PDB file of N, CA and C in Angstrom:
ATOM      1  N   MET S  26      55.583  -3.300-123.933  1.00 61.00           N
ATOM      2  CA  MET S  26      56.913  -4.233-124.018  1.00 61.00           C
ATOM      3  C   MET S  26      58.078  -4.065-123.566  1.00 61.00           C
ATOM      4  N   ASN S  27      58.774  -1.904-123.466  1.00 84.00           N
ATOM      5  CA  ASN S  27      59.156  -0.996-122.077  1.00 84.00           C
ATOM      6  C   ASN S  27      59.224  -1.488-121.168  1.00 84.00           C
ATOM      7  N   ASN S  28      58.058  -1.460-120.057  1.00 90.00           N
ATOM      8  CA  ASN S  28      56.788  -1.476-118.755  1.00 90.00           C
ATOM      9  C   ASN S  28      57.594  -3.158-118.661  1.00 90.00           C
ATOM     10  N   TYR S  29      57.407  -4.342-119.391  1.00 90.00           N
ATOM     11  CA  TYR S  29      58.138  -5.450-119.301  1.00 90.00           C
ATOM     12  C   TYR S  29      59.185  -5.811-118.827  1.00 90.00           C
ATOM     13  N   ARG S  30      60.085  -5.141-119.792  1.00 92.00           N
ATOM     14  CA  ARG S  30      61.460  -5.083-119.461  1.00 92.00           C
ATOM     15  C   ARG S  30      61.786  -4.251-118.241  1.00 92.00           C
ATOM     16  N   ILE S  31      61.449  -3.167-117.437  1.00 95.00           N
ATOM     17  CA  ILE S  31      61.586  -2.564-116.311  1.00 95.00           C
ATOM     18  C   ILE S  31      61.167  -3.468-115.523  1.00 95.00           C
ATOM     19  N   ALA S  32      60.072  -4.398-115.746  1.00 95.00           N
ATOM     20  CA  ALA S  32      59.917  -4.856-114.440  1.00 95.00           C
ATOM     21  C   ALA S  32      60.428  -6.027-114.426  1.00 95.00           C
ATOM     22  N   VAL S  33      60.829  -7.070-115.412  1.00 94.00           N
ATOM     23  CA  VAL S  33      61.888  -8.033-115.648  1.00 94.00           C
ATOM     24  C   VAL S  33      63.329  -7.296-114.837  1.00 94.00           C
ATOM     25  N   GLY S  34      64.118  -6.517-115.003  1.00 95.00           N
ATOM     26  CA  GLY S  34      64.822  -5.816-113.932  1.00 95.00           C
ATOM     27  C   GLY S  34      64.625  -5.744-113.003  1.00 95.00           C
ATOM     28  N   VAL S  35      63.585  -4.919-112.283  1.00 97.00           N
ATOM     29  CA  VAL S  35      62.975  -4.756-110.456  1.00 97.00           C
ATOM     30  C   VAL S  35      62.787  -6.307-110.627  1.00 97.00           C
ATOM     31  N   LEU S  36      62.250  -6.857-110.903  1.00 96.00           N
ATOM     32  CA  LEU S  36      62.190  -8.344-110.644  1.00 96.00           C
ATOM     33  C   LEU S  36      63.591  -9.275-109.836  1.00 96.00           C
ATOM     34  N   LEU S  37      64.316  -8.996-111.421  1.00 95.00           N
ATOM     35  CA  LEU S  37      65.643  -9.420-111.018  1.00 95.00           C
ATOM     36  C   LEU S  37      66.516  -8.452-109.905  1.00 95.00           C
ATOM     37  N   CYS S  38      66.734  -7.573-109.943  1.00 97.00           N
ATOM     38  CA  CYS S  38      67.089  -6.854-108.858  1.00 97.00           C
ATOM     39  C   CYS S  38      66.019  -7.020-106.905  1.00 97.00           C
ATOM     40  N   SER S  39      65.047  -7.019-107.512  1.00 97.00           N
ATOM     41  CA  SER S  39      64.692  -8.111-106.088  1.00 97.00           C
ATOM     42  C   SER S  39      64.594  -9.278-105.727  1.00 97.00           C
ATOM     43  N   VAL S  40      65.426 -10.133-106.417  1.00 97.00           N
ATOM     44  CA  VAL S  40      66.057 -11.842-106.001  1.00 97.00           C
ATOM     45  C   VAL S  40      67.289 -11.257-105.875  1.00 97.00           C
ATOM     46  N   LEU S  41      68.022 -10.416-106.410  1.00 97.00           N
ATOM     47  CA  LEU S  41      69.288  -9.833-105.580  1.00 97.00           C
ATOM     48  C   LEU S  41      69.044  -9.684-104.814  1.00 97.00           C
ATOM     49  N   ILE S  42      68.434  -8.295-104.014  1.00 98.00           N
ATOM     50  CA  ILE S  42      68.332  -8.226-102.848  1.00 98.00           C
ATOM     51  C   ILE S  42      67.794  -9.502-101.734  1.00 98.00           C
ATOM     52  N   SER S  43      67.427  -9.996-102.095  1.00 97.00           N
ATOM     53  CA  SER S  43      66.826 -11.234-101.127  1.00 97.00           C
ATOM     54  C   SER S  43      68.181 -12.172-100.590  1.00 97.00           C
ATOM     55  N   SER S  44      68.984 -11.731-102.038  1.00 97.00           N
ATOM     56  CA  SER S  44      69.866 -13.509-102.358  1.00 97.00           C
ATOM     57  C   SER S  44      71.053 -12.638-101.093  1.00 97.00           C
ATOM     58  N   VAL S  45      71.509 -11.448-101.003  1.00 97.00           N
ATOM     59  CA  VAL S  45      72.362 -10.625-100.162  1.00 97.00           C
ATOM     60  C   VAL S  45      71.374 -10.108 -98.741  1.00 97.00           C
ATOM     61  N   SER S  46      69.675 -10.687 -98.476  1.00 97.00           N
ATOM     62  CA  SER S  46      69.563 -10.205 -97.436  1.00 97.00           C
ATOM     63  C   SER S  46      69.689 -11.908 -97.031  1.00 97.00           C
ATOM     64  N   GLN S  47      69.623 -12.858 -98.112  1.00 96.00           N
ATOM     65  CA  GLN S  47      70.144 -14.513 -96.969  1.00 96.00           C
ATOM     66  C   GLN S  47      71.926 -14.395 -97.013  1.00 96.00           C
ATOM     67  N   ILE S  48      72.806 -13.822 -97.661  1.00 96.00           N
ATOM     68  CA  ILE S  48      73.922 -13.881 -97.234  1.00 96.00           C
ATOM     69  C   ILE S  48      73.730 -13.229 -95.687  1.00 96.00           C
ATOM     70  N   MET S  49      73.396 -12.543 -95.717  1.00 96.00           N
ATOM     71  CA  MET S  49      73.772 -11.767 -94.216  1.00 96.00           C
ATOM     72  C   MET S  49      73.237 -11.756 -93.169  1.00 96.00           C
ATOM     73  N   LEU S  50      72.172 -13.083 -93.479  1.00 96.00           N
ATOM     74  CA  LEU S  50      71.796 -14.216 -92.426  1.00 96.00           C
ATOM     75  C   LEU S  50      72.541 -15.138 -91.508  1.00 96.00           C
ATOM     76  N   LYS S  51      73.544 -15.542 -92.914  1.00 96.00           N
ATOM     77  CA  LYS S  51      73.484 -16.718 -92.865  1.00 96.00           C
ATOM     78  C   LYS S  51      74.986 -16.121 -92.006  1.00 96.00           C
ATOM     79  N   VAL S  52      76.073 -15.035 -92.716  1.00 95.00           N
ATOM     80  CA  VAL S  52      77.292 -13.837 -91.810  1.00 95.00           C
ATOM     81  C   VAL S  52      76.112 -13.963 -89.940  1.00 95.00           C
ATOM     82  N   SER S  53      75.375 -13.833 -89.691  1.00 95.00           N
ATOM     83  CA  SER S  53      74.903 -13.467 -88.671  1.00 95.00           C
ATOM     84  C   SER S  53      74.731 -14.749 -87.507  1.00 95.00           C
ATOM     85  N   ALA S  54      74.208 -15.898 -88.498  1.00 94.00           N
ATOM     86  CA  ALA S  54      74.007 -16.620 -87.838  1.00 94.00           C
ATOM     87  C   ALA S  54      75.037 -17.565 -87.257  1.00 94.00           C
ATOM     88  N   ASN S  55      76.694 -17.348 -87.995  1.00 93.00           N
ATOM     89  CA  ASN S  55      78.076 -18.224 -87.449  1.00 93.00           C
ATOM     90  C   ASN S  55      78.281 -17.330 -86.580  1.00 93.00           C
ATOM     91  N   LYS S  56      77.492 -16.591 -86.438  1.00 93.00           N
ATOM     92  CA  LYS S  56      78.497 -15.449 -85.092  1.00 93.00           C
ATOM     93  C   LYS S  56      77.759 -16.157 -84.153  1.00 93.00           C
ATOM     94  N   THR S  57      79.108 -15.984 -82.877  1.00 93.00           N
ATOM     95  CA  THR S  57      78.186 -16.576 -81.389  1.00 93.00           C
ATOM     96  C   THR S  57      77.862 -15.462 -80.852  1.00 93.00           C
ATOM     97  N   TRP S  58      76.024 -15.135 -80.519  1.00 93.00           N
ATOM     98  CA  TRP S  58      76.351 -14.450 -79.369  1.00 93.00           C
ATOM     99  C   TRP S  58      75.713 -14.638 -78.048  1.00 93.00           C
ATOM    100  N   PRO S  59      75.325 -13.548 -77.455  1.00 93.00           N
ATOM    101  CA  PRO S  59      75.540 -13.611 -75.768  1.00 93.00           C
ATOM    102  C   PRO S  59      74.602 -14.442 -75.629  1.00 93.00           C
ATOM    103  N   ASN S  60      73.303 -14.275 -75.845  1.00 94.00           N
ATOM    104  CA  ASN S  60      71.885 -14.227 -75.669  1.00 94.00           C
ATOM    105  C   ASN S  60      71.188 -14.818 -77.020  1.00 94.00           C
ATOM    106  N   ARG S  61      69.787 -15.392 -76.578  1.00 91.00           N
ATOM    107  CA  ARG S  61      69.218 -15.417 -78.202  1.00 91.00           C
ATOM    108  C   ARG S  61      68.473 -14.277 -78.239  1.00 91.00           C
ATOM    109  N   LEU S  62      68.307 -13.638 -77.284  1.00 93.00           N
ATOM    110  CA  LEU S  62      67.601 -12.102 -77.843  1.00 93.00           C
ATOM    111  C   LEU S  62      68.667 -11.520 -78.918  1.00 93.00           C
ATOM    112  N   ALA S  63      70.160 -11.153 -78.477  1.00 92.00           N
ATOM    113  CA  ALA S  63      71.266 -10.848 -79.290  1.00 92.00           C
ATOM    114  C   ALA S  63      71.159 -11.746 -80.375  1.00 92.00           C
ATOM    115  N   GLU S  64      71.189 -12.795 -80.678  1.00 92.00           N
ATOM    116  CA  GLU S  64      71.239 -13.052 -81.473  1.00 92.00           C
ATOM    117  C   GLU S  64      70.005 -13.241 -82.848  1.00 92.00           C
ATOM    118  N   TYR S  65      68.715 -13.272 -82.272  1.00 92.00           N
ATOM    119  CA  TYR S  65      67.771 -12.605 -83.178  1.00 92.00           C
ATOM    120  C   TYR S  65      67.706 -11.479 -83.498  1.00 92.00           C
ATOM    121  N   PHE S  66      67.976 -10.362 -82.475  1.00 93.00           N
ATOM    122  CA  PHE S  66      67.531  -9.070 -82.694  1.00 93.00           C
ATOM    123  C   PHE S  66      68.928  -7.910 -82.688  1.00 93.00           C
ATOM    124  N   ASN S  67      69.432  -8.679 -83.128  1.00 94.00           N
ATOM    125  CA  ASN S  67      70.681  -8.090 -84.071  1.00 94.00           C
ATOM    126  C   ASN S  67      71.162  -6.981 -85.322  1.00 94.00           C
ATOM    127  N   PRO S  68      71.175  -5.782 -85.037  1.00 95.00           N
ATOM    128  CA  PRO S  68      71.040  -5.087 -86.659  1.00 95.00           C
ATOM    129  C   PRO S  68      71.213  -6.188 -88.118  1.00 95.00           C
ATOM    130  N   MET S  69      72.061  -6.360 -87.355  1.00 95.00           N
ATOM    131  CA  MET S  69      72.340  -7.426 -89.340  1.00 95.00           C
ATOM    132  C   MET S  69      70.801  -8.329 -89.579  1.00 95.00           C
ATOM    133  N   VAL S  70      70.285  -8.983 -88.273  1.00 97.00           N
ATOM    134  CA  VAL S  70      69.459  -9.620 -88.634  1.00 97.00           C
ATOM    135  C   VAL S  70      67.868  -8.342 -89.244  1.00 97.00           C
ATOM    136  N   ILE S  71      68.063  -7.544 -88.248  1.00 97.00           N
ATOM    137  CA  ILE S  71      66.809  -6.781 -88.335  1.00 97.00           C
ATOM    138  C   ILE S  71      66.358  -5.963 -89.862  1.00 97.00           C
ATOM    139  N   LEU S  72      68.291  -5.891 -90.748  1.00 97.00           N
ATOM    140  CA  LEU S  72      68.442  -4.971 -91.757  1.00 97.00           C
ATOM    141  C   LEU S  72      67.870  -6.394 -92.530  1.00 97.00           C
ATOM    142  N   SER S  73      68.539  -7.154 -92.548  1.00 97.00           N
ATOM    143  CA  SER S  73      67.912  -8.732 -93.378  1.00 97.00           C
ATOM    144  C   SER S  73      66.706  -9.012 -93.897  1.00 97.00           C
ATOM    145  N   TYR S  74      65.615  -8.791 -92.843  1.00 97.00           N
ATOM    146  CA  TYR S  74      64.209  -8.715 -92.766  1.00 97.00           C
ATOM    147  C   TYR S  74      63.441  -7.886 -93.737  1.00 97.00           C
ATOM    148  N   GLY S  75      64.612  -6.231 -93.459  1.00 98.00           N
ATOM    149  CA  GLY S  75      64.119  -4.886 -94.018  1.00 98.00           C
ATOM    150  C   GLY S  75      64.009  -5.548 -95.484  1.00 98.00           C
ATOM    151  N   MET S  76      65.261  -5.626 -95.765  1.00 98.00           N
ATOM    152  CA  MET S  76      65.585  -5.735 -96.936  1.00 98.00           C
ATOM    153  C   MET S  76      64.578  -7.250 -97.895  1.00 98.00           C
ATOM    154  N   PHE S  77      63.992  -8.192 -96.970  1.00 97.00           N
ATOM    155  CA  PHE S  77      63.142  -9.052 -97.560  1.00 97.00           C
ATOM    156  C   PHE S  77      62.440  -8.332 -98.347  1.00 97.00           C
ATOM    157  N   PHE S  78      61.673  -7.438 -97.051  1.00 98.00           N
ATOM    158  CA  PHE S  78      60.483  -6.695 -97.069  1.00 98.00           C
ATOM    159  C   PHE S  78      60.473  -6.168 -98.227  1.00 98.00           C
ATOM    160  N   LEU S  79      61.740  -5.205 -98.265  1.00 98.00           N
ATOM    161  CA  LEU S  79      61.578  -4.642 -99.937  1.00 98.00           C
ATOM    162  C   LEU S  79      62.136  -5.545-101.219  1.00 98.00           C
ATOM    163  N   SER S  80      62.352  -6.916-100.845  1.00 97.00           N
ATOM    164  CA  SER S  80      61.777  -7.345-101.837  1.00 97.00           C
ATOM    165  C   SER S  80      60.544  -7.508-102.101  1.00 97.00           C
ATOM    166  N   THR S  81      60.302  -8.425-101.083  1.00 97.00           N
ATOM    167  CA  THR S  81      58.708  -8.312-101.039  1.00 97.00           C
ATOM    168  C   THR S  81      58.001  -7.362-102.511  1.00 97.00           C
ATOM    169  N   ILE S  82      58.302  -6.225-101.717  1.00 98.00           N
ATOM    170  CA  ILE S  82      57.011  -4.930-102.288  1.00 98.00           C
ATOM    171  C   ILE S  82      58.149  -5.070-104.067  1.00 98.00           C
ATOM    172  N   LEU S  83      59.216  -5.260-104.185  1.00 97.00           N
ATOM    173  CA  LEU S  83      59.221  -4.888-105.332  1.00 97.00           C
ATOM    174  C   LEU S  83      59.011  -6.017-106.652  1.00 97.00           C
ATOM    175  N   THR S  84      58.776  -7.210-105.883  1.00 96.00           N
ATOM    176  CA  THR S  84      58.559  -8.653-106.553  1.00 96.00           C
ATOM    177  C   THR S  84      56.920  -8.212-107.210  1.00 96.00           C
ATOM    178  N   MET S  85      55.604  -7.426-105.927  1.00 96.00           N
ATOM    179  CA  MET S  85      54.716  -7.068-106.340  1.00 96.00           C
ATOM    180  C   MET S  85      54.070  -6.208-107.139  1.00 96.00           C
ATOM    181  N   LEU S  86      55.372  -5.340-107.705  1.00 96.00           N
ATOM    182  CA  LEU S  86      55.239  -4.621-108.016  1.00 96.00           C
ATOM    183  C   LEU S  86      55.817  -4.581-109.625  1.00 96.00           C
ATOM    184  N   ALA S  87      56.528  -5.345-109.816  1.00 96.00           N
ATOM    185  CA  ALA S  87      56.781  -6.081-110.667  1.00 96.00           C
ATOM    186  C   ALA S  87      55.978  -7.492-111.344  1.00 96.00           C
ATOM    187  N   LEU S  88      55.627  -7.836-110.982  1.00 95.00           N
ATOM    188  CA  LEU S  88      54.305  -8.747-110.774  1.00 95.00           C
ATOM    189  C   LEU S  88      53.088  -7.857-112.062  1.00 95.00           C
ATOM    190  N   ARG S  89      53.536  -6.768-111.832  1.00 95.00           N
ATOM    191  CA  ARG S  89      52.350  -6.475-112.597  1.00 95.00           C
ATOM    192  C   ARG S  89      52.240  -6.221-113.723  1.00 95.00           C
ATOM    193  N   TYR S  90      53.826  -6.408-114.556  1.00 94.00           N
ATOM    194  CA  TYR S  90      54.067  -6.875-116.322  1.00 94.00           C
ATOM    195  C   TYR S  90      54.586  -8.032-116.490  1.00 94.00           C
ATOM    196  N   VAL S  91      54.677  -8.854-115.300  1.00 93.00           N
ATOM    197  CA  VAL S  91      55.765  -9.786-115.632  1.00 93.00           C
ATOM    198  C   VAL S  91      54.744 -10.926-115.736  1.00 93.00           C
ATOM    199  N   PRO S  92      54.250 -11.843-116.457  1.00 91.00           N
ATOM    200  CA  PRO S  92      53.904 -12.873-116.522  1.00 91.00           C
ATOM    201  C   PRO S  92      53.699 -13.906-115.391  1.00 91.00           C
ATOM    202  N   LEU S  93      52.819 -14.127-114.584  1.00 91.00           N
ATOM    203  CA  LEU S  93      53.597 -15.245-112.931  1.00 91.00           C
ATOM    204  C   LEU S  93      54.171 -16.513-113.690  1.00 91.00           C
ATOM    205  N   SER S  94      53.873 -16.866-114.825  1.00 89.00           N
ATOM    206  CA  SER S  94      54.304 -18.082-115.245  1.00 89.00           C
ATOM    207  C   SER S  94      55.951 -18.116-115.203  1.00 89.00           C
ATOM    208  N   MET S  95      56.408 -16.307-115.530  1.00 88.00           N
ATOM    209  CA  MET S  95      58.020 -16.186-115.524  1.00 88.00           C
ATOM    210  C   MET S  95      58.584 -15.653-114.967  1.00 88.00           C
ATOM    211  N   SER S  96      57.673 -15.454-113.239  1.00 90.00           N
ATOM    212  CA  SER S  96      58.371 -15.598-112.014  1.00 90.00           C
ATOM    213  C   SER S  96      59.080 -16.328-111.493  1.00 90.00           C
ATOM    214  N   PRO S  97      58.750 -17.539-111.362  1.00 90.00           N
ATOM    215  CA  PRO S  97      59.484 -18.909-110.535  1.00 90.00           C
ATOM    216  C   PRO S  97      60.885 -19.057-111.499  1.00 90.00           C
ATOM    217  N   ILE S  98      61.047 -18.637-112.861  1.00 91.00           N
ATOM    218  CA  ILE S  98      62.370 -18.900-113.835  1.00 91.00           C
ATOM    219  C   ILE S  98      63.386 -17.536-113.564  1.00 91.00           C
ATOM    220  N   LEU S  99      62.257 -16.306-112.893  1.00 91.00           N
ATOM    221  CA  LEU S  99      63.438 -15.176-112.905  1.00 91.00           C
ATOM    222  C   LEU S  99      63.997 -15.476-111.317  1.00 91.00           C
ATOM    223  N   GLU S 100      62.767 -15.848-110.480  1.00 92.00           N
ATOM    224  CA  GLU S 100      63.668 -16.389-109.153  1.00 92.00           C
ATOM    225  C   GLU S 100      64.736 -17.257-108.840  1.00 92.00           C
ATOM    226  N   SER S 101      64.216 -18.466-109.890  1.00 92.00           N
ATOM    227  CA  SER S 101      65.385 -19.050-110.383  1.00 92.00           C
ATOM    228  C   SER S 101      66.625 -19.012-109.954  1.00 92.00           C
ATOM    229  N   THR S 102      67.123 -17.205-110.433  1.00 93.00           N
ATOM    230  CA  THR S 102      68.269 -16.825-110.505  1.00 93.00           C
ATOM    231  C   THR S 102      69.151 -16.400-109.259  1.00 93.00           C
ATOM    232  N   SER S 103      67.866 -16.717-108.206  1.00 94.00           N
ATOM    233  CA  SER S 103      68.459 -16.759-106.599  1.00 94.00           C
ATOM    234  C   SER S 103      69.636 -17.726-106.249  1.00 94.00           C
ATOM    235  N   TYR S 104      69.658 -18.774-106.614  1.00 93.00           N
ATOM    236  CA  TYR S 104      70.405 -19.794-106.143  1.00 93.00           C
ATOM    237  C   TYR S 104      71.844 -19.832-106.979  1.00 93.00           C
ATOM    238  N   ILE S 105      71.636 -18.478-108.056  1.00 93.00           N
ATOM    239  CA  ILE S 105      73.172 -18.352-108.989  1.00 93.00           C
ATOM    240  C   ILE S 105      73.482 -17.202-108.306  1.00 93.00           C
ATOM    241  N   PHE S 106      73.339 -16.386-107.897  1.00 94.00           N
ATOM    242  CA  PHE S 106      72.900 -14.529-106.914  1.00 94.00           C
ATOM    243  C   PHE S 106      73.536 -14.958-105.504  1.00 94.00           C
ATOM    244  N   VAL S 107      72.935 -16.538-104.511  1.00 95.00           N
ATOM    245  CA  VAL S 107      73.583 -16.609-103.534  1.00 95.00           C
ATOM    246  C   VAL S 107      74.652 -17.431-103.796  1.00 95.00           C
ATOM    247  N   SER S 108      74.922 -18.615-104.706  1.00 94.00           N
ATOM    248  CA  SER S 108      75.903 -19.664-104.955  1.00 94.00           C
ATOM    249  C   SER S 108      77.402 -18.231-105.044  1.00 94.00           C
ATOM    250  N   ILE S 109      76.936 -17.753-105.804  1.00 94.00           N
ATOM    251  CA  ILE S 109      78.577 -17.067-105.990  1.00 94.00           C
ATOM    252  C   ILE S 109      79.059 -15.702-105.143  1.00 94.00           C
ATOM    253  N   MET S 110      77.425 -15.342-104.446  1.00 95.00           N
ATOM    254  CA  MET S 110      78.110 -14.910-103.110  1.00 95.00           C
ATOM    255  C   MET S 110      78.799 -15.640-102.242  1.00 95.00           C
ATOM    256  N   GLY S 111      77.956 -16.727-101.747  1.00 94.00           N
ATOM    257  CA  GLY S 111      78.402 -17.429-101.291  1.00 94.00           C
ATOM    258  C   GLY S 111      80.303 -18.235-101.475  1.00 94.00           C
ATOM    259  N   TYR S 112      80.576 -17.927-102.694  1.00 94.00           N
ATOM    260  CA  TYR S 112      82.067 -18.746-102.917  1.00 94.00           C
ATOM    261  C   TYR S 112      82.660 -17.692-102.600  1.00 94.00           C
ATOM    262  N   PHE S 113      82.745 -16.279-102.858  1.00 95.00           N
ATOM    263  CA  PHE S 113      83.489 -15.251-102.767  1.00 95.00           C
ATOM    264  C   PHE S 113      83.425 -14.658-101.206  1.00 95.00           C
ATOM    265  N   LEU S 114      82.160 -14.696-100.237  1.00 94.00           N
ATOM    266  CA  LEU S 114      81.916 -13.997 -99.091  1.00 94.00           C
ATOM    267  C   LEU S 114      81.918 -14.780 -98.363  1.00 94.00           C
ATOM    268  N   LEU S 115      81.610 -16.519 -97.886  1.00 93.00           N
ATOM    269  CA  LEU S 115      81.630 -16.994 -96.853  1.00 93.00           C
ATOM    270  C   LEU S 115      82.466 -18.293 -97.686  1.00 93.00           C
ATOM    271  N   LYS S 116      83.633 -18.190 -99.060  1.00 94.00           N
ATOM    272  CA  LYS S 116      84.130 -19.401 -99.098  1.00 94.00           C
ATOM    273  C   LYS S 116      84.032 -20.606 -99.295  1.00 94.00           C
ATOM    274  N   GLU S 117      82.842 -20.249 -99.315  1.00 92.00           N
ATOM    275  CA  GLU S 117      81.904 -21.675 -99.823  1.00 92.00           C
ATOM    276  C   GLU S 117      82.257 -22.407-100.990  1.00 92.00           C
ATOM    277  N   LYS S 118      82.508 -23.708-101.511  1.00 92.00           N
ATOM    278  CA  LYS S 118      83.408 -24.196-102.266  1.00 92.00           C
ATOM    279  C   LYS S 118      82.564 -25.049-103.349  1.00 92.00           C
ATOM    280  N   PHE S 119      82.669 -24.752-104.419  1.00 90.00           N
ATOM    281  CA  PHE S 119      81.530 -25.253-105.975  1.00 90.00           C
ATOM    282  C   PHE S 119      82.180 -26.582-105.941  1.00 90.00           C
ATOM    283  N   SER S 120      81.219 -27.481-106.071  1.00 93.00           N
ATOM    284  CA  SER S 120      81.147 -28.870-105.937  1.00 93.00           C
ATOM    285  C   SER S 120      80.506 -29.072-107.644  1.00 93.00           C
ATOM    286  N   LYS S 121      81.131 -30.455-108.202  1.00 95.00           N
ATOM    287  CA  LYS S 121      80.662 -30.307-109.295  1.00 95.00           C
ATOM    288  C   LYS S 121      79.488 -30.626-109.248  1.00 95.00           C
ATOM    289  N   ARG S 122      78.187 -31.319-108.629  1.00 95.00           N
ATOM    290  CA  ARG S 122      77.236 -31.475-108.921  1.00 95.00           C
ATOM    291  C   ARG S 122      76.697 -29.888-108.747  1.00 95.00           C
ATOM    292  N   LYS S 123      77.378 -29.095-108.267  1.00 93.00           N
ATOM    293  CA  LYS S 123      76.579 -27.816-107.716  1.00 93.00           C
ATOM    294  C   LYS S 123      76.783 -27.006-108.901  1.00 93.00           C
ATOM    295  N   LEU S 124      77.766 -27.051-109.513  1.00 94.00           N
ATOM    296  CA  LEU S 124      77.902 -26.460-110.622  1.00 94.00           C
ATOM    297  C   LEU S 124      77.120 -26.970-111.649  1.00 94.00           C
ATOM    298  N   THR S 125      76.841 -28.299-111.836  1.00 96.00           N
ATOM    299  CA  THR S 125      76.179 -28.725-112.554  1.00 96.00           C
ATOM    300  C   THR S 125      74.375 -28.617-112.671  1.00 96.00           C
ATOM    301  N   GLY S 126      73.956 -28.230-111.274  1.00 94.00           N
ATOM    302  CA  GLY S 126      72.719 -27.870-111.502  1.00 94.00           C
ATOM    303  C   GLY S 126      72.506 -26.018-111.548  1.00 94.00           C
ATOM    304  N   LEU S 127      73.561 -25.913-111.221  1.00 93.00           N
ATOM    305  CA  LEU S 127      73.808 -24.056-111.455  1.00 93.00           C
ATOM    306  C   LEU S 127      73.471 -24.353-112.950  1.00 93.00           C
ATOM    307  N   GLY S 128      74.958 -25.165-113.710  1.00 95.00           N
ATOM    308  CA  GLY S 128      74.621 -24.685-115.196  1.00 95.00           C
ATOM    309  C   GLY S 128      73.147 -25.214-115.585  1.00 95.00           C
ATOM    310  N   LEU S 129      72.253 -26.413-115.412  1.00 94.00           N
ATOM    311  CA  LEU S 129      70.959 -26.730-115.598  1.00 94.00           C
ATOM    312  C   LEU S 129      70.124 -25.210-115.656  1.00 94.00           C
ATOM    313  N   ILE S 130      70.172 -24.471-113.995  1.00 93.00           N
ATOM    314  CA  ILE S 130      69.389 -23.772-114.300  1.00 93.00           C
ATOM    315  C   ILE S 130      69.752 -22.247-115.007  1.00 93.00           C
ATOM    316  N   LEU S 131      70.750 -22.341-115.243  1.00 92.00           N
ATOM    317  CA  LEU S 131      71.366 -20.956-116.406  1.00 92.00           C
ATOM    318  C   LEU S 131      70.769 -21.633-117.389  1.00 92.00           C
ATOM    319  N   VAL S 132      70.428 -23.275-118.320  1.00 93.00           N
ATOM    320  CA  VAL S 132      69.851 -23.315-119.474  1.00 93.00           C
ATOM    321  C   VAL S 132      68.124 -23.197-119.302  1.00 93.00           C
ATOM    322  N   GLY S 133      68.295 -23.944-118.392  1.00 91.00           N
ATOM    323  CA  GLY S 133      66.290 -23.297-118.347  1.00 91.00           C
ATOM    324  C   GLY S 133      66.064 -22.065-118.468  1.00 91.00           C
ATOM    325  N   ILE S 134      66.978 -21.202-117.944  1.00 88.00           N
ATOM    326  CA  ILE S 134      66.276 -19.982-117.871  1.00 88.00           C
ATOM    327  C   ILE S 134      66.601 -19.313-119.393  1.00 88.00           C
ATOM    328  N   PHE S 135      67.598 -19.472-120.055  1.00 88.00           N
ATOM    329  CA  PHE S 135      67.859 -19.451-121.570  1.00 88.00           C
ATOM    330  C   PHE S 135      66.487 -20.115-122.322  1.00 88.00           C
ATOM    331  N   VAL S 136      66.177 -21.486-122.236  1.00 90.00           N
ATOM    332  CA  VAL S 136      65.452 -21.988-122.846  1.00 90.00           C
ATOM    333  C   VAL S 136      63.812 -21.235-122.717  1.00 90.00           C
ATOM    334  N   PHE S 137      63.651 -20.784-121.474  1.00 84.00           N
ATOM    335  CA  PHE S 137      62.268 -20.376-121.111  1.00 84.00           C
ATOM    336  C   PHE S 137      62.199 -18.805-121.959  1.00 84.00           C
ATOM    337  N   SER S 138      63.547 -18.413-121.944  1.00 77.00           N
ATOM    338  CA  SER S 138      63.240 -16.998-121.778  1.00 77.00           C
ATOM    339  C   SER S 138      62.998 -16.785-123.772  1.00 77.00           C
ATOM    340  N   PHE S 139      63.719 -17.317-124.722  1.00 73.00           N
ATOM    341  CA  PHE S 139      63.261 -17.645-125.990  1.00 73.00           C
ATOM    342  C   PHE S 139      62.611 -18.477-126.788  1.00 73.00           C
TER     343      PHE S 139
END
């Protein structure tokens, strides 16, 4: 049971890392670059893809103890992480529709967990 809880924490950490890297890619995409090479091979993009790789490794480690059926449920927390970071870092707005969707995701995670 202890390994299960640690694995759930590792999986959530993996989702958070992946969410941060998505925000970094969005920030990089919003910048103007002098050419395509600089656009795709700048330090922020390279670091973002490195973080995606780390996230993949952590997910693989977590799946040793977390049932596969629970993985998509926990990975859906990325919608919440990205939306919150988008609000604070990119000044994106929350519409009623988006808030309703995020609330339904939270309810789904809660229902599946208990």
